[in-house]
PDB file of C-alpha atoms in Angstrom:
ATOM      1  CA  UNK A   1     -27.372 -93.155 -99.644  1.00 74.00           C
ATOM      2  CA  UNK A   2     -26.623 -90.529-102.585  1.00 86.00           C
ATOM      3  CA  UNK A   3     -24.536 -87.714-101.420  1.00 93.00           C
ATOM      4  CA  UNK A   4     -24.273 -84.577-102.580  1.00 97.00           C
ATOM      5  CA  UNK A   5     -21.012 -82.290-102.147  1.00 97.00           C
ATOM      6  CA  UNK A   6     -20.714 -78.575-102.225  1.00 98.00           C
ATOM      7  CA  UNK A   7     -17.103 -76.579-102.042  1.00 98.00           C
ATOM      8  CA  UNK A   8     -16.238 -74.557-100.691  1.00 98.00           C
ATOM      9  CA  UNK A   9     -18.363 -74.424 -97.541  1.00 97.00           C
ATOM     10  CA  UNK A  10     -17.648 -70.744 -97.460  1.00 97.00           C
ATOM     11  CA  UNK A  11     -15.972 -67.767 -99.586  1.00 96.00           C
ATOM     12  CA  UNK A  12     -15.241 -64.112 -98.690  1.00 97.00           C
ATOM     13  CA  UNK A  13     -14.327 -62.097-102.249  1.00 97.00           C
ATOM     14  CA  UNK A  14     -14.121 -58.437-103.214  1.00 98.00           C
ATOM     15  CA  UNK A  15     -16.622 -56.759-105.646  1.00 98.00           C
ATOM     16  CA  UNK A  16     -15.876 -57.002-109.100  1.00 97.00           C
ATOM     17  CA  UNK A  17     -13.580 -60.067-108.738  1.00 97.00           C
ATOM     18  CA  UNK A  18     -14.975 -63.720-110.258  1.00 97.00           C
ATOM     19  CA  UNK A  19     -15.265 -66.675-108.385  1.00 97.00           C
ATOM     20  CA  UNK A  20     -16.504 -69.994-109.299  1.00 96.00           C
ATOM     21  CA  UNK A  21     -17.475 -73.320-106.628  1.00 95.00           C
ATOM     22  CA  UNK A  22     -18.481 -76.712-107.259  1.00 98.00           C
ATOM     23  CA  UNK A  23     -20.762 -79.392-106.703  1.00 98.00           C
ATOM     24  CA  UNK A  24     -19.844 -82.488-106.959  1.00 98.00           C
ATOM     25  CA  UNK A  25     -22.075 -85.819-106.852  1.00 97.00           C
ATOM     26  CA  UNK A  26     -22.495 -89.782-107.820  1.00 95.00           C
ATOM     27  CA  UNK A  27     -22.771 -90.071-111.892  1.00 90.00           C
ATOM     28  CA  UNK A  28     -24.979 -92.878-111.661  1.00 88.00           C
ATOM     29  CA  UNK A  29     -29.071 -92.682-111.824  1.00 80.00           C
ATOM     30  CA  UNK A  30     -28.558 -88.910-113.100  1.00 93.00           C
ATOM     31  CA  UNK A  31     -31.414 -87.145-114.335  1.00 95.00           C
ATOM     32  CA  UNK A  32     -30.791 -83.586-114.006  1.00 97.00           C
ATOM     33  CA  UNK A  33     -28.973 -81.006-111.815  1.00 97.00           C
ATOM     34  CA  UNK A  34     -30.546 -77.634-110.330  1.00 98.00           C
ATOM     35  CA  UNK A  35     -28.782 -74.768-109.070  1.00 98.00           C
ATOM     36  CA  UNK A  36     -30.590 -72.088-106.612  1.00 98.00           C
ATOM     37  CA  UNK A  37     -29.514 -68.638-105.088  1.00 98.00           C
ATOM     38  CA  UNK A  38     -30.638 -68.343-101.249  1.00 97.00           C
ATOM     39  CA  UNK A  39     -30.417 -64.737 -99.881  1.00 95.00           C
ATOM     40  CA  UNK A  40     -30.865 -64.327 -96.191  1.00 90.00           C
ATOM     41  CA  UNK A  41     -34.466 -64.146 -94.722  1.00 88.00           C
ATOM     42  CA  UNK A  42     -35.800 -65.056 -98.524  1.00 92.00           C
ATOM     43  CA  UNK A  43     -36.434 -68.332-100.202  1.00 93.00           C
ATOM     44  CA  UNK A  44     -34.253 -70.196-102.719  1.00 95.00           C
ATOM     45  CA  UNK A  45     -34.885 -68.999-106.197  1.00 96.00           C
ATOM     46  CA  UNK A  46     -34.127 -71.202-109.063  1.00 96.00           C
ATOM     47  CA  UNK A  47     -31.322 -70.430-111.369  1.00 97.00           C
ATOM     48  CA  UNK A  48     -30.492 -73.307-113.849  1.00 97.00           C
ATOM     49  CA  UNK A  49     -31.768 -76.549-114.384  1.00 97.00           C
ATOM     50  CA  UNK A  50     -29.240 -79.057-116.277  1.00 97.00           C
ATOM     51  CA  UNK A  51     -29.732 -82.165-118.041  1.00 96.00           C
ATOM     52  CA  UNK A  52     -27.242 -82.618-120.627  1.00 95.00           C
ATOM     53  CA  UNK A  53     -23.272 -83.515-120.337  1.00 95.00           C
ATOM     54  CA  UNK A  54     -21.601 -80.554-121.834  1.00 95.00           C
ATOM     55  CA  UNK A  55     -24.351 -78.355-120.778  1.00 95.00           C
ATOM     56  CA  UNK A  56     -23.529 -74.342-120.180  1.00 97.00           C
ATOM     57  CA  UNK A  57     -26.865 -72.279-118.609  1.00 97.00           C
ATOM     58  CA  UNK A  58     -26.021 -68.597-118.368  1.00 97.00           C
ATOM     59  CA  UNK A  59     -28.214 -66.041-116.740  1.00 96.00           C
ATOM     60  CA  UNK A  60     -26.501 -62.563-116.580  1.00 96.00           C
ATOM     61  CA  UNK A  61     -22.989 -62.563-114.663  1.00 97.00           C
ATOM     62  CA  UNK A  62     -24.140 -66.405-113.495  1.00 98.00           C
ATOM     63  CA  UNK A  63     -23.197 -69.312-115.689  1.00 98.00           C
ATOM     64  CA  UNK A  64     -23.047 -72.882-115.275  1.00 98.00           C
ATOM     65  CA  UNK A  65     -21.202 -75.950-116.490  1.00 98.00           C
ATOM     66  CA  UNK A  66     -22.256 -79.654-116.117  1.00 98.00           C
ATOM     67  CA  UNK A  67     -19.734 -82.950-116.338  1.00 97.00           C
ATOM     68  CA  UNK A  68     -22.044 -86.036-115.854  1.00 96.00           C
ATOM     69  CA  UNK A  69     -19.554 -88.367-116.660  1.00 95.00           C
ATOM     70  CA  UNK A  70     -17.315 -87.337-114.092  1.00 95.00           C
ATOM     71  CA  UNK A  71     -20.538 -85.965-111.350  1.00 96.00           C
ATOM     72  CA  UNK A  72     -19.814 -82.218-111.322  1.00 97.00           C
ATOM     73  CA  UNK A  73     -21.317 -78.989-111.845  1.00 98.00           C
ATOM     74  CA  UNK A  74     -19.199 -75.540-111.770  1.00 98.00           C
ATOM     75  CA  UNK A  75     -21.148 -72.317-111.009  1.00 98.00           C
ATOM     76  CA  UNK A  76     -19.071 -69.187-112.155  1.00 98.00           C
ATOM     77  CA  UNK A  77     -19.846 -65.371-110.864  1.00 98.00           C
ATOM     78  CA  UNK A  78     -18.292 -62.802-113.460  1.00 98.00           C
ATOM     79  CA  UNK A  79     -17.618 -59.699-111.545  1.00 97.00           C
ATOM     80  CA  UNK A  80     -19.585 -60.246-108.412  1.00 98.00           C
ATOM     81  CA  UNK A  81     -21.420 -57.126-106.532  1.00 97.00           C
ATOM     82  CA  UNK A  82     -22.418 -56.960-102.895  1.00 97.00           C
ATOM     83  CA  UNK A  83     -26.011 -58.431-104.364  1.00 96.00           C
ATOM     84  CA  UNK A  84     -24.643 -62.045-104.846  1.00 97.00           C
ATOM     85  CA  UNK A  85     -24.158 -62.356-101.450  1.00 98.00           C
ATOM     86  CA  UNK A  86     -26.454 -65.779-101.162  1.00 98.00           C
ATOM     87  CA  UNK A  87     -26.132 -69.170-100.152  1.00 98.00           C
ATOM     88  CA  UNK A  88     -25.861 -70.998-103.750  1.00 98.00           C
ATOM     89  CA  UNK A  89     -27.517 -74.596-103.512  1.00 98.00           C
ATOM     90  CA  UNK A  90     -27.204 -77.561-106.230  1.00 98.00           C
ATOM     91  CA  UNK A  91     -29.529 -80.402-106.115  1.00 98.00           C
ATOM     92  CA  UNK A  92     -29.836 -83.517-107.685  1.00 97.00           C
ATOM     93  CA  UNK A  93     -32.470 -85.644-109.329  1.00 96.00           C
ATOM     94  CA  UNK A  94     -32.121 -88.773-110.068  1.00 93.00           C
ATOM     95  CA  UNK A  95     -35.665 -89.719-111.070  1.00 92.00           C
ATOM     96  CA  UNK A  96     -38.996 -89.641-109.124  1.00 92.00           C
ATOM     97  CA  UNK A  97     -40.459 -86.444-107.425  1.00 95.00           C
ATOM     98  CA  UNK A  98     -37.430 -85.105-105.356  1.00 95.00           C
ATOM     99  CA  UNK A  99     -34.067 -84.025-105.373  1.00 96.00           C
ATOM    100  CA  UNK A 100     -30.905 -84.729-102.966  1.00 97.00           C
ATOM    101  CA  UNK A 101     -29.615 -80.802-101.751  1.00 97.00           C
ATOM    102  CA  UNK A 102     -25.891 -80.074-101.297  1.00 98.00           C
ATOM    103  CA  UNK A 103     -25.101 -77.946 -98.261  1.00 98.00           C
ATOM    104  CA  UNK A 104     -24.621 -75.133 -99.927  1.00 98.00           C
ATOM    105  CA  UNK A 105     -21.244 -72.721-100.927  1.00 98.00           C
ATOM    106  CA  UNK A 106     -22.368 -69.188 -98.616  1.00 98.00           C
ATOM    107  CA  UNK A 107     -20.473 -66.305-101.215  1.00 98.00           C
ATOM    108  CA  UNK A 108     -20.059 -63.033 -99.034  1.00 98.00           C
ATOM    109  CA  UNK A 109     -18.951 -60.479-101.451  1.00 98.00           C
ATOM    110  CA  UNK A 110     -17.438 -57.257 -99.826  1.00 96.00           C
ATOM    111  CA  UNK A 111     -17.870 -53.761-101.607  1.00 94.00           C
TER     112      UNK A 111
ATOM    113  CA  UNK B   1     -44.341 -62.845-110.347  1.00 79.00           C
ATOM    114  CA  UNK B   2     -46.658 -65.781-108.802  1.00 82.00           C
ATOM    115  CA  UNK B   3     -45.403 -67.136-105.453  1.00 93.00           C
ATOM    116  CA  UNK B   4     -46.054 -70.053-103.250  1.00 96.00           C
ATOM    117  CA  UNK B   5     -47.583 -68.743-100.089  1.00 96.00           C
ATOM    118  CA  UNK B   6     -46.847 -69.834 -96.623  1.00 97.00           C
ATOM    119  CA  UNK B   7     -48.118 -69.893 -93.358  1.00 97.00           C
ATOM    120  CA  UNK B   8     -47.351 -68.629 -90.308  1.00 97.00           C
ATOM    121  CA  UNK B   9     -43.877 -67.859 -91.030  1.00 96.00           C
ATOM    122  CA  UNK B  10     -43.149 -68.742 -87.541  1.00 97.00           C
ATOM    123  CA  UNK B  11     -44.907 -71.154 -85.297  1.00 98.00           C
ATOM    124  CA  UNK B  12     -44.197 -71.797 -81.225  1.00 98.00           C
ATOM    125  CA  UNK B  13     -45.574 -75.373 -80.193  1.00 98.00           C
ATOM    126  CA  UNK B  14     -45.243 -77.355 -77.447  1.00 98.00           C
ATOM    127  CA  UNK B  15     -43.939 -80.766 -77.615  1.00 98.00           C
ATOM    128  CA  UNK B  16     -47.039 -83.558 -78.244  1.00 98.00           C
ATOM    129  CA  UNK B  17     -49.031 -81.075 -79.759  1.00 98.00           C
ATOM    130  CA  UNK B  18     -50.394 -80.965 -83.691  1.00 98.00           C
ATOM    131  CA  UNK B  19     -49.430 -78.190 -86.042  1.00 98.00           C
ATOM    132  CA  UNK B  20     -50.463 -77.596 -89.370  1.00 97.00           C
ATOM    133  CA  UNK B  21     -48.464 -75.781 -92.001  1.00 98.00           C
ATOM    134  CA  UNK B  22     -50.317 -74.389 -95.000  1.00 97.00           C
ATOM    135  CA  UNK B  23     -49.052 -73.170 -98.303  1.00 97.00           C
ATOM    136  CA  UNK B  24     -50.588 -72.144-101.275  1.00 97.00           C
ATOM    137  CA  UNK B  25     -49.077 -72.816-104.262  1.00 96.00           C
ATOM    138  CA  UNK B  26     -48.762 -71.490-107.648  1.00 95.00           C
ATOM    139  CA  UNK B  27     -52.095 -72.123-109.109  1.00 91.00           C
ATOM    140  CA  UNK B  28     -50.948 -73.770-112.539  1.00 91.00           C
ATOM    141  CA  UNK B  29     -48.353 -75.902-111.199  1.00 94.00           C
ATOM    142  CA  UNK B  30     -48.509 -79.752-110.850  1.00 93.00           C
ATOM    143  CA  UNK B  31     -46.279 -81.269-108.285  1.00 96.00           C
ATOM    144  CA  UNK B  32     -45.889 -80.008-104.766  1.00 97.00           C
ATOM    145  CA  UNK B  33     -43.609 -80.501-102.047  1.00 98.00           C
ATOM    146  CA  UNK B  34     -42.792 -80.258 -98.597  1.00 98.00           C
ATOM    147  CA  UNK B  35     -38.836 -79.867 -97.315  1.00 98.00           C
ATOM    148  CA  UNK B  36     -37.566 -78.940 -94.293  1.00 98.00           C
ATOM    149  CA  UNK B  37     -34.084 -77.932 -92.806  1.00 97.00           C
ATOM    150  CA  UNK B  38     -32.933 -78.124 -89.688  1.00 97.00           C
ATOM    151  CA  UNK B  39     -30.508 -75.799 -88.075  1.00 95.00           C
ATOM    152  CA  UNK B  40     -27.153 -76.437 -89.230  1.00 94.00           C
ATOM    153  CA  UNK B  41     -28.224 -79.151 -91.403  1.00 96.00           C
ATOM    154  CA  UNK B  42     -28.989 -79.426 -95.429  1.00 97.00           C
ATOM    155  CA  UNK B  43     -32.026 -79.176 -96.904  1.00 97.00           C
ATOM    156  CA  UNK B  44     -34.336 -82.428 -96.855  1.00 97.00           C
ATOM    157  CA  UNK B  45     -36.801 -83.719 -98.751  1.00 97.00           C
ATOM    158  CA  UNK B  46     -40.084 -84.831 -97.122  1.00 98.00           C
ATOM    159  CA  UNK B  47     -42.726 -85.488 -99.457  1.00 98.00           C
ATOM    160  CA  UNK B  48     -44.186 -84.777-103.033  1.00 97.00           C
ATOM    161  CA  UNK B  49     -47.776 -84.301-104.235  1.00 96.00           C
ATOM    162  CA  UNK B  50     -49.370 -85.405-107.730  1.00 94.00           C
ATOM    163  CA  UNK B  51     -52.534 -86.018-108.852  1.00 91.00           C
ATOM    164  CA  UNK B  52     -54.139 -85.762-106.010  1.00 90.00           C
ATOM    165  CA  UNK B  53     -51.828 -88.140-104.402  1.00 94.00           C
ATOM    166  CA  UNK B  54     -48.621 -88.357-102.631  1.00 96.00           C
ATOM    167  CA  UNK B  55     -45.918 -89.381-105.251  1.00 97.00           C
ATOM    168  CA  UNK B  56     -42.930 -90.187-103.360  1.00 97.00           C
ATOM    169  CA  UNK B  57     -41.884 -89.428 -99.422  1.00 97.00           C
ATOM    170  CA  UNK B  58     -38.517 -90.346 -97.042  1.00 96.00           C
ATOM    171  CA  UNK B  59     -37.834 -92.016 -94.689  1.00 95.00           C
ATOM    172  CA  UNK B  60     -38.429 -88.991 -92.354  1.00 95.00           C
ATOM    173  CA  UNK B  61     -42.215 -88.374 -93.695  1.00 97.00           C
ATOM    174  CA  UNK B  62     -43.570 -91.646 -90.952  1.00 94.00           C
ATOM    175  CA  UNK B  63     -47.050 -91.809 -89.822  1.00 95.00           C
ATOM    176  CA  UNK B  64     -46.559 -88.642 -87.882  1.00 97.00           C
ATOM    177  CA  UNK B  65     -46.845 -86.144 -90.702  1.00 98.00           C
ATOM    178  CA  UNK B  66     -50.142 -86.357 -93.228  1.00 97.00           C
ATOM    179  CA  UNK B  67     -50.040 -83.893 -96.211  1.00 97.00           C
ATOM    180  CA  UNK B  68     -53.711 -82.618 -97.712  1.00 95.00           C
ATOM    181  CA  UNK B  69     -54.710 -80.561-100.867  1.00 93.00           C
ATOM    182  CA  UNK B  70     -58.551 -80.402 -99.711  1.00 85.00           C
ATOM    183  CA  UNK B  71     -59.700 -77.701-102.107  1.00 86.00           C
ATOM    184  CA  UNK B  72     -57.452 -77.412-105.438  1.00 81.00           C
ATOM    185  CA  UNK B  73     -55.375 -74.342-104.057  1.00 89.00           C
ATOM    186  CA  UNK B  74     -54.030 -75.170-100.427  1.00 94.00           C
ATOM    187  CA  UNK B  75     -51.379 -77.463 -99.708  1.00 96.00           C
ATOM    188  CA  UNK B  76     -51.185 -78.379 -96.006  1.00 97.00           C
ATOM    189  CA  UNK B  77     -48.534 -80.627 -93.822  1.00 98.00           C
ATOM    190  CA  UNK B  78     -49.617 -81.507 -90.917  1.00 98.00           C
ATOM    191  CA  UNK B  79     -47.230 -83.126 -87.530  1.00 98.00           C
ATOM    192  CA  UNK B  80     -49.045 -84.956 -84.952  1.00 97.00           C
ATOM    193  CA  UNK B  81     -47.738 -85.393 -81.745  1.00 96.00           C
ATOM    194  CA  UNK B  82     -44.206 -82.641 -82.547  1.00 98.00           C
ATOM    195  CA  UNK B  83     -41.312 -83.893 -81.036  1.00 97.00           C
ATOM    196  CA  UNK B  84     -38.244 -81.738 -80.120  1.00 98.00           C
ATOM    197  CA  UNK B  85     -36.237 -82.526 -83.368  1.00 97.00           C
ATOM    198  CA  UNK B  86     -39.163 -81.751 -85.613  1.00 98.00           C
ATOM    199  CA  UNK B  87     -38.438 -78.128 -84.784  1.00 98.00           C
ATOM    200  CA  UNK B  88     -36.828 -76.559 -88.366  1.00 98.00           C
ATOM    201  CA  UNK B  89     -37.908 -74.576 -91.526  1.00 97.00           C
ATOM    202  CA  UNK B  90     -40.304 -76.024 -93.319  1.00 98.00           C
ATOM    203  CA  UNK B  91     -40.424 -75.153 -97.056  1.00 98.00           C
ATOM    204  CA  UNK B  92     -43.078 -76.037 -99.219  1.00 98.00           C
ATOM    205  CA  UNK B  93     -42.346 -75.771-103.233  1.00 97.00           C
ATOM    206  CA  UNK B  94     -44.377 -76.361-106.321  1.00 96.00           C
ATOM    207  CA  UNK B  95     -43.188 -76.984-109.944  1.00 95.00           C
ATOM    208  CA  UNK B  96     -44.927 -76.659-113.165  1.00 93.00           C
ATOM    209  CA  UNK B  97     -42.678 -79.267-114.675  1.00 90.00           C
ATOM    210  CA  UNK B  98     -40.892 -82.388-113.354  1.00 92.00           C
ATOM    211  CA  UNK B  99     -37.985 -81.926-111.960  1.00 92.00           C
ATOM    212  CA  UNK B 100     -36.342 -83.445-115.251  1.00 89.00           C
ATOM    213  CA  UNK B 101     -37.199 -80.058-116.952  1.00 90.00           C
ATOM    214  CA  UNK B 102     -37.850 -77.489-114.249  1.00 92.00           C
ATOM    215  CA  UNK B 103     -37.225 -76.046-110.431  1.00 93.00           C
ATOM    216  CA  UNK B 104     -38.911 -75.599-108.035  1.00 95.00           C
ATOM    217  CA  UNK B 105     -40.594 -72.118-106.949  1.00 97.00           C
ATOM    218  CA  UNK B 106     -40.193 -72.120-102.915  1.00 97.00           C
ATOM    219  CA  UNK B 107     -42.078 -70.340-100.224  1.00 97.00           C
ATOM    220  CA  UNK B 108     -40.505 -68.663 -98.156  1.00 95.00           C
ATOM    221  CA  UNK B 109     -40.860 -70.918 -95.093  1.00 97.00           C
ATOM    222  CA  UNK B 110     -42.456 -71.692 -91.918  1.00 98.00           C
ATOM    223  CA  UNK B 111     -40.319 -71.852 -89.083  1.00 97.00           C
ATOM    224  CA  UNK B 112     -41.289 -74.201 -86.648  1.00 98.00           C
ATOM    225  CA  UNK B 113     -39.866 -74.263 -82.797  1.00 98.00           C
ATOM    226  CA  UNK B 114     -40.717 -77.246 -80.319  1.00 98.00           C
ATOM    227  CA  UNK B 115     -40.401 -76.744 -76.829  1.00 98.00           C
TER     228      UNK B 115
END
C-alpha cells in the first residue's frame, strides 16, 4: 500500500517569519504531485500541480520544490500572515483517476 | 469563480438507512470524484467518474455505495444500508484535466453522521 508522509504534523510560527514542511512519498509509479491549502470550514483549494524532477511552482509568497528521485516535495511560505493559517495537503498520483492524500502539515500563524 | 456544489452540507441518518449525496460539478470538467474523511483520519479516495462511467474505485467503494450522473450536471453518491463508520465528510471534486496535468476543484463537503 503507497504511503504518503507529511511533516510536521503541526507548526505554530509568528507573522512575517518563513517556514517550509515536507512531503515525502515512494519514487516509484510517480506521475505527478499536488499540493492544496485547506482553511477551516472551507474546501481544499489547489495550489500546484508537479510533474517534473527539478520542478519549482510559485504562486505569490507559496513556492514549491519537487525531488522524484529521492520522493519529496518541499512547500516554502515567505513571510507568512495570519491568512495562511490552513491545513496544507500533498497528494500523489501515480496513474489512473485518483490520488493517495498525506495527512496534512496544520500551519497556525500568530499575528 | 465556478464551484462544485454540494448537498446538504450536513446530513443526520440513522444506521440501515439510504442517503444520497449530490454535487454538482463544474460544468466543463471531465472526471469526477467522490472522497471522504473520517474524523481524525486522511483523506480517502472512493471513486472516479469518466465518460459516463466509473473509472477507477477502492477497496472501500463495495456494493454498498452506487455513484450516478443521470442528467449531464449532477453527480450523486449514494450509501445503502449506512453503517456507523460510514459517518465522515464526504467531498466530491471534479477536474478539467487528468490528474497528470491538473487538481482537483472540491466542494465543500457533506458531512454525514450515523447514529
Amino acid at each position: 500500500i503507497l504511503n504518503v508522509e507529511q511533516s510536521p504534523q503541526s507548526l505554530h510560527v509568528q507573522e512575517g517569519d518563513s517556514t517550509n514542511f515536507t512531503c515525502s512519498f515512494p519514487s516509484s509509479n510517480f506521475y505527478a504531485l499536488h499540493w492544496y491549502r485547506w482553511e477551516t470550514a472551507k474546501s481544499p483549494e489547489a495550489l500546484f500541480v508537479m510533474t517534473l524532477n527539478g520542478d519549482e511552482k510559485k504562486k505569490g509568497r507559496i513556492s514549491a520544490t519537487l525531488n522524484t528521485k529521492e520522493g519529496y516535495s518541499y512547500l516554502y511560505i515567505k513571510g507568512s500572515q495570519p491568512e495562511d493559517s490552513a491545513t496544507y495537503l500533498c497528494a500523489l498520483h501515480t496513474g489512473g483517476f485518483k490520488t493517495i492524500f498525506g495527512a496534512g502539515t496544520r500551519l497556525f500563524v500568530k499575528a | 469563480e465556478p464551484e462544485v456544489t454540494q448537498t446538504p452540507s450536513h446530513q443526520v441518518t440513522q444506521m440501515g438507512q439510504e442517503v444520497i449525496l449530490r454535487c454538482v460539478p463544474i460544468s466543463n470538467h471531465l472526471y469526477f470524484y467522490w472522497y471522504r474523511q473520517i474524523l481524525g483520519q486522511k483523506v480517502e479516495f472512493l471513486v472516479s467518474f469518466y465518460n459516463n462511467e466509473i473509472s477507477e474505485k477502492s477497496e472501500i467503494f463495495d456494493d454498498q455505495f452506487s455513484v450516478e450522473r443521470p442528467d449531464g450536471s449532477n453527480f450523486t453518491l449514494k450509501i445503502r444500508s449506512t453503517k456507523l463508520e460510514d459517518s465522515a465528510m464526504y467531498f466530491c471534486a471534479s477536474s478539467e484535466k487528468d490528474l497528470g496535468t491538473g487538481g482537483y476543484t472540491f466542494g465543500s463537503g457533506t458531512r454525514l453522521t450515523v447514529v
